[in-house]
CSV table of C-alpha atoms in Angstrom, one decimal:
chain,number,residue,atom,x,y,z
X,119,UNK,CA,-8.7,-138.6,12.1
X,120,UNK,CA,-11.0,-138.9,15.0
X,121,UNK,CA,-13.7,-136.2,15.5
X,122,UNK,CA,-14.7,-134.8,18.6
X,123,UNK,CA,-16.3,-137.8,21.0
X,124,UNK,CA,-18.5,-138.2,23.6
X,125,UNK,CA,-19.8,-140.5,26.1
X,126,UNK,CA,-22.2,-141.5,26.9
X,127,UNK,CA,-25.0,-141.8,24.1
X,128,UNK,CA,-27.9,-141.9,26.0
X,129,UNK,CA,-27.7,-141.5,29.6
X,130,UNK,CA,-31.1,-141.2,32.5
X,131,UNK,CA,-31.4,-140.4,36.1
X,132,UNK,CA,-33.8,-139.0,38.7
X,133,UNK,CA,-34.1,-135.7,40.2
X,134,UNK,CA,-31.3,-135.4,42.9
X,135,UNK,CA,-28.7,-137.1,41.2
X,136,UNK,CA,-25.3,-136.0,39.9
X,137,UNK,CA,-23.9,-137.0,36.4
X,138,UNK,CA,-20.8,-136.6,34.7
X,139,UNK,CA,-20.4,-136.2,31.0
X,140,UNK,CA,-17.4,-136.8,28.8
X,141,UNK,CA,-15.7,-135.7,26.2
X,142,UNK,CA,-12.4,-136.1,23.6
X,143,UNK,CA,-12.0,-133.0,21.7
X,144,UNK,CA,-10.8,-133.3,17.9
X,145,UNK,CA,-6.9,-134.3,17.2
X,146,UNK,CA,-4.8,-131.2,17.6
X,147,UNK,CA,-7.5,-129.4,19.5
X,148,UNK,CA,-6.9,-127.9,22.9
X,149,UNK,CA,-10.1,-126.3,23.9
X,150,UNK,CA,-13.2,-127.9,25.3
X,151,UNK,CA,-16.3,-125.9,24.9
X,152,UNK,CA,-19.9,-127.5,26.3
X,153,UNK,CA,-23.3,-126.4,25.1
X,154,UNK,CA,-27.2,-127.9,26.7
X,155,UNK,CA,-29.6,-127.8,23.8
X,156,UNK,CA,-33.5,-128.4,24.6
X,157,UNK,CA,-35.8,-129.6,22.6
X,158,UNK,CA,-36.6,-127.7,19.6
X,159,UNK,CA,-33.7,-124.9,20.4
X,160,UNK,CA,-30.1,-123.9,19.5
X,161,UNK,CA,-27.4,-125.1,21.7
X,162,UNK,CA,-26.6,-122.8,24.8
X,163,UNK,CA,-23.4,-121.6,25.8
X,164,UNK,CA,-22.7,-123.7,29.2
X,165,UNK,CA,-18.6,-123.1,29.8
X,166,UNK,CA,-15.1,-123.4,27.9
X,167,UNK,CA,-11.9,-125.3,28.9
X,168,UNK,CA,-8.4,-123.8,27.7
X,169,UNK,CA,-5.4,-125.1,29.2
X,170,UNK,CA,-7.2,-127.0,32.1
X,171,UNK,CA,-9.1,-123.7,33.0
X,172,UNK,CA,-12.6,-122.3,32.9
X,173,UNK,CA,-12.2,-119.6,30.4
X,174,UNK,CA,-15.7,-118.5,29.8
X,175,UNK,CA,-18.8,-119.1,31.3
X,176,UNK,CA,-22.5,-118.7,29.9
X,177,UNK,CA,-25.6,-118.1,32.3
X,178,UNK,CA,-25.8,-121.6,34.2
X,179,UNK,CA,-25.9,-122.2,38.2
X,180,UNK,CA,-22.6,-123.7,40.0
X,181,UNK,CA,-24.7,-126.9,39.7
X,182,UNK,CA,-23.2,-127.2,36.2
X,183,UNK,CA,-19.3,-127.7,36.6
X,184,UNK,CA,-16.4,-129.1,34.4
X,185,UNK,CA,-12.9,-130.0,34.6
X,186,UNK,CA,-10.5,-130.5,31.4
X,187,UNK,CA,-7.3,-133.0,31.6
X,188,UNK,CA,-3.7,-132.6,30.6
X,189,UNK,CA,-5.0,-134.7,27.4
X,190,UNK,CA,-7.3,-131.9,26.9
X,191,UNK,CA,-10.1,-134.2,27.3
X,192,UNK,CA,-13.0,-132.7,29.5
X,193,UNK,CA,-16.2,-133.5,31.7
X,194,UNK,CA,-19.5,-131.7,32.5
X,195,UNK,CA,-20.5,-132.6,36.2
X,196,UNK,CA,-24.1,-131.8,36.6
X,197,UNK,CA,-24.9,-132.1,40.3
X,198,UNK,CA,-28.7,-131.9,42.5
X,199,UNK,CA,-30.5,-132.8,38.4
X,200,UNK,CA,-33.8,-130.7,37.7
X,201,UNK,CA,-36.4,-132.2,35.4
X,202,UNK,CA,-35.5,-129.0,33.1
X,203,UNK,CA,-32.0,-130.3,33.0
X,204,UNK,CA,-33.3,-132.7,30.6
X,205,UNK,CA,-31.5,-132.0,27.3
X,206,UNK,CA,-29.3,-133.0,24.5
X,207,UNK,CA,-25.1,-131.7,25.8
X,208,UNK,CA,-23.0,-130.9,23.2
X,209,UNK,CA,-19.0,-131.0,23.5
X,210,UNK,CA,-17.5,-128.9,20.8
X,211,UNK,CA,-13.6,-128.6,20.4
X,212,UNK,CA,-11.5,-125.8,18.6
X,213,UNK,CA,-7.9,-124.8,17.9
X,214,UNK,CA,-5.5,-122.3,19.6
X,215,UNK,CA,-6.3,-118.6,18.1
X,216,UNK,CA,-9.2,-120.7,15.9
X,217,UNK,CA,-12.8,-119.5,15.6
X,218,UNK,CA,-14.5,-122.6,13.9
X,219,UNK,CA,-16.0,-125.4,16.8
X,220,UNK,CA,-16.5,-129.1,15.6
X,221,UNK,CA,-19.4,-130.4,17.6
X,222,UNK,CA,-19.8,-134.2,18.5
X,223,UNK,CA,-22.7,-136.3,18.6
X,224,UNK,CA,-23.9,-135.3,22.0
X,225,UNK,CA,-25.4,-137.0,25.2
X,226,UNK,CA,-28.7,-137.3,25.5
X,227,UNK,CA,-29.8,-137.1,29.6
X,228,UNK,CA,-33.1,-137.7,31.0
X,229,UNK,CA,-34.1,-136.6,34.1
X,230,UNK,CA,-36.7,-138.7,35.5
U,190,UNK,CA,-24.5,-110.6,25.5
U,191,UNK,CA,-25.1,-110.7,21.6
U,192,UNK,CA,-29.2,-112.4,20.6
U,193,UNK,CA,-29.2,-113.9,17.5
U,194,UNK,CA,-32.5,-114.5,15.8
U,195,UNK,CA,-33.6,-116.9,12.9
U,196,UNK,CA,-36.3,-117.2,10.2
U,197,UNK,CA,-38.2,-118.9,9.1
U,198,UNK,CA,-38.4,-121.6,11.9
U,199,UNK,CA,-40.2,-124.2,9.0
U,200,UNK,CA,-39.2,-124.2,5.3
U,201,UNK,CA,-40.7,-126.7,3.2
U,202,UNK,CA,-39.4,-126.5,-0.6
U,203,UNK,CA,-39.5,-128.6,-3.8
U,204,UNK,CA,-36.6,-130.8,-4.7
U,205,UNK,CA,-34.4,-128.8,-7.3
U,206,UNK,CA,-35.6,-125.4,-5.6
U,207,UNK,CA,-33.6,-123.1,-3.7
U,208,UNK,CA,-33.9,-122.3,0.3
U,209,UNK,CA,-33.1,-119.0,1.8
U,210,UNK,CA,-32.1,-118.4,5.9
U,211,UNK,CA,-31.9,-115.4,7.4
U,212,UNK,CA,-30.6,-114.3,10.7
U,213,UNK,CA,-29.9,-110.9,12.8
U,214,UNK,CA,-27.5,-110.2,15.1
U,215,UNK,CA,-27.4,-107.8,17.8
U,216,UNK,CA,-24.2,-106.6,18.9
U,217,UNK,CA,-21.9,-105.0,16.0
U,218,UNK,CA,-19.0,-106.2,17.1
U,219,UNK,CA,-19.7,-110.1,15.9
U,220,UNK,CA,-16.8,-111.0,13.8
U,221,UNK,CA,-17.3,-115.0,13.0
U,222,UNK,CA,-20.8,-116.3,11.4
U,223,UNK,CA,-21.3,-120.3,11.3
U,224,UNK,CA,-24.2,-122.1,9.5
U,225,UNK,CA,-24.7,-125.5,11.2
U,226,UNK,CA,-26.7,-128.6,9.8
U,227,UNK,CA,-28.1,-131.0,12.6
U,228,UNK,CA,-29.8,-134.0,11.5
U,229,UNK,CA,-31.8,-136.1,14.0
U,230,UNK,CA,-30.2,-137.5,16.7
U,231,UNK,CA,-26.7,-136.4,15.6
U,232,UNK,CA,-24.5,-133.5,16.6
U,233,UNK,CA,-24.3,-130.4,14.1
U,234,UNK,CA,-22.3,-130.1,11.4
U,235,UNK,CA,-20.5,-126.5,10.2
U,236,UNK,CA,-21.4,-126.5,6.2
U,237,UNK,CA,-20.1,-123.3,6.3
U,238,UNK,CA,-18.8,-119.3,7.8
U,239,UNK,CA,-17.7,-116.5,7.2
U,240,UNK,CA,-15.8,-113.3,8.9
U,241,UNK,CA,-17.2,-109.9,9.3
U,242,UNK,CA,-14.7,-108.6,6.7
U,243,UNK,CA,-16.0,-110.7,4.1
U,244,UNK,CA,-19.2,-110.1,2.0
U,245,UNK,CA,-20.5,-113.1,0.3
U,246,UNK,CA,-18.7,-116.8,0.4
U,247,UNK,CA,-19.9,-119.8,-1.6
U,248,UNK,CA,-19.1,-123.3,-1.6
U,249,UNK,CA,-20.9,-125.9,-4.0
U,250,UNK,CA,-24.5,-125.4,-4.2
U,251,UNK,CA,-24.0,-123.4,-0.4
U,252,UNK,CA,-23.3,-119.4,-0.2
U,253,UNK,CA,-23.6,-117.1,2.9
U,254,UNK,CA,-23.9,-113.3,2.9
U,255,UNK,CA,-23.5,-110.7,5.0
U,256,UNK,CA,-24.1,-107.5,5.5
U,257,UNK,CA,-22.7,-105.8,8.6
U,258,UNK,CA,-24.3,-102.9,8.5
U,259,UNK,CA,-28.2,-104.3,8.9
U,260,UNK,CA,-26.5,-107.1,11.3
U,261,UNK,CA,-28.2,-110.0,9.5
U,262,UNK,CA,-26.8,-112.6,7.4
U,263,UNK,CA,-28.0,-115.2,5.0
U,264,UNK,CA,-27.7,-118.7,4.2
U,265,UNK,CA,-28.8,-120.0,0.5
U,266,UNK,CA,-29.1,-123.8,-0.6
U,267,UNK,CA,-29.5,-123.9,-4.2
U,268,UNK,CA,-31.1,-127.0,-6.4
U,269,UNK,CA,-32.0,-128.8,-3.2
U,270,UNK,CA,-31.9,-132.6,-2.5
U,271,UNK,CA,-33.9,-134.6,-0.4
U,272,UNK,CA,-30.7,-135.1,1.6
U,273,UNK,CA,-30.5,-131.2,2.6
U,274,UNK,CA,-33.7,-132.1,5.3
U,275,UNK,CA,-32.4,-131.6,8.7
U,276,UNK,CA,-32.4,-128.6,10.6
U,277,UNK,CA,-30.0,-126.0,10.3
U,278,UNK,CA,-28.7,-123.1,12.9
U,279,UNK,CA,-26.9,-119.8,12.5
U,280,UNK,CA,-24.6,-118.4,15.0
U,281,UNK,CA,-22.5,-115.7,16.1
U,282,UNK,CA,-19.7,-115.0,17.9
U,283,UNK,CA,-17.8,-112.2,19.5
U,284,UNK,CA,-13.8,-111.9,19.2
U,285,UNK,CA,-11.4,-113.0,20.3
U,286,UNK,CA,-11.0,-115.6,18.7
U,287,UNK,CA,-12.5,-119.2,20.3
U,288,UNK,CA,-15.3,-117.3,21.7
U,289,UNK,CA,-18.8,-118.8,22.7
U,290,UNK,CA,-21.2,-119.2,19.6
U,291,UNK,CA,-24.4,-117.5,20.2
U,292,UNK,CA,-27.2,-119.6,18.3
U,293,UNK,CA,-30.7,-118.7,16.2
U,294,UNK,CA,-33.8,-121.3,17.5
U,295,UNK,CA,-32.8,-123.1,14.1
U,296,UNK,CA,-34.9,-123.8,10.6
U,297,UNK,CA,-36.2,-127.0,9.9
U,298,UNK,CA,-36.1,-127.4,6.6
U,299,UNK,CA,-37.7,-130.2,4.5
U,300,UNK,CA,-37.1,-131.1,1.3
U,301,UNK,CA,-40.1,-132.5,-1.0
U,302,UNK,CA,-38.8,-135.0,-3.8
């Protein structure tokens, strides 16, 4: 059984630019959630995807938006990048009614 | 929103030794309590939780406790292994169910054979 994915690994761009992160949540799982972890930090709550819907949303900009597919698959688009976007974005999927999140590896972005 | 809060923020200990986490929480009505391991590079990974109508919960050489009424729970790592380095997080999170985790800064913990 597959764990939560993600993709890409590593990924760097230059202030400006607009990126777009994936993820494939656990088998059976049909919630998306995304978390931005800095340096040195715990992860931060970014937004959560239930049934191709936002469903909760942490203290971000509109620069940070997602989308989640009928697969239950989701992306974080990240558009107009600030050096301080530079970070390590976790995808971390979850069952219906189910408290415990399964994080993946994460994306690593640089902002240049 | 609920704050979590974690300490120590280093932990160094000697192989075979035990390690002890603590973290607060600020609004009462957290229900759900994760402990996460992160090594480098890699995503974290739940070790273990437990719910707000549980006191104590132990798996292996892990055990969490809680106490609701000081809001702060514990995570303790007994006869430690070198393999136990990484750093570990506590987290929080208010129902319902599925709700955003609120994390600690995390505990780097090493591990001295």
């Amino acid at each position: 059984d597959a764990g939560v994915t993600q993709s890409p690994t590593h990924l760097i761009k230059t202030r400006g630019q607009q990126v777009t992160l994936r993820c494939s949540p656990k088998s059976g799982h049909d919630t998306v959630s995304w978390y931005q972890q800095a340096l040195g930090q715990g992860p931060q709550f970014i937004f959560q995807y239930y049934e191709e819907e936002e469903r909760q949303r942490g203290n971000f900009p509109d620069r940070f938006s997602g989308h989640q597919f009928p697969n239950y698959s989701s992306e974080l688009n990240v558009n107009a990048l600030l050096l301080g976007d530079s970070a390590l974005y976790l995808c971390a999927s979850s069952g219906v009614g189910a408290d415990t999140q399964y994080f993946g590896p994460g994306t690593r972005l640089t902002v240049l | 929103g609920e704050n979590v809060e974690q300490h120590p923020s280093t932990l160094s200990v000697q192989e075979g030794d035990s390690a002890v986490i603590k973290c607060t929480y600020s609004d009462s009505a957290s229900n759900y309590f994760p402990w996460y391991k992160q090594e480098l590079g890699k995503g974290p990974q739940l070790i273990i939780d437990i719910r707000s109508n549980v006191g104590e919960k132990k798996d292996q050489r892990i055990a969490v406790t809680l106490n609701k009424t000081a809001k702060h729970f514990s995570l303790h790592i007994t006869e430690t292994q070198p393999e136990d380095s990484a750093v570990y997080f506590c987290a929080a999170s208010i129902p319902p169910s599925g709700n955003q985790f609120y994390f600690g800064t995390g505990t780097s913990l090493t591990v001295i054979p």
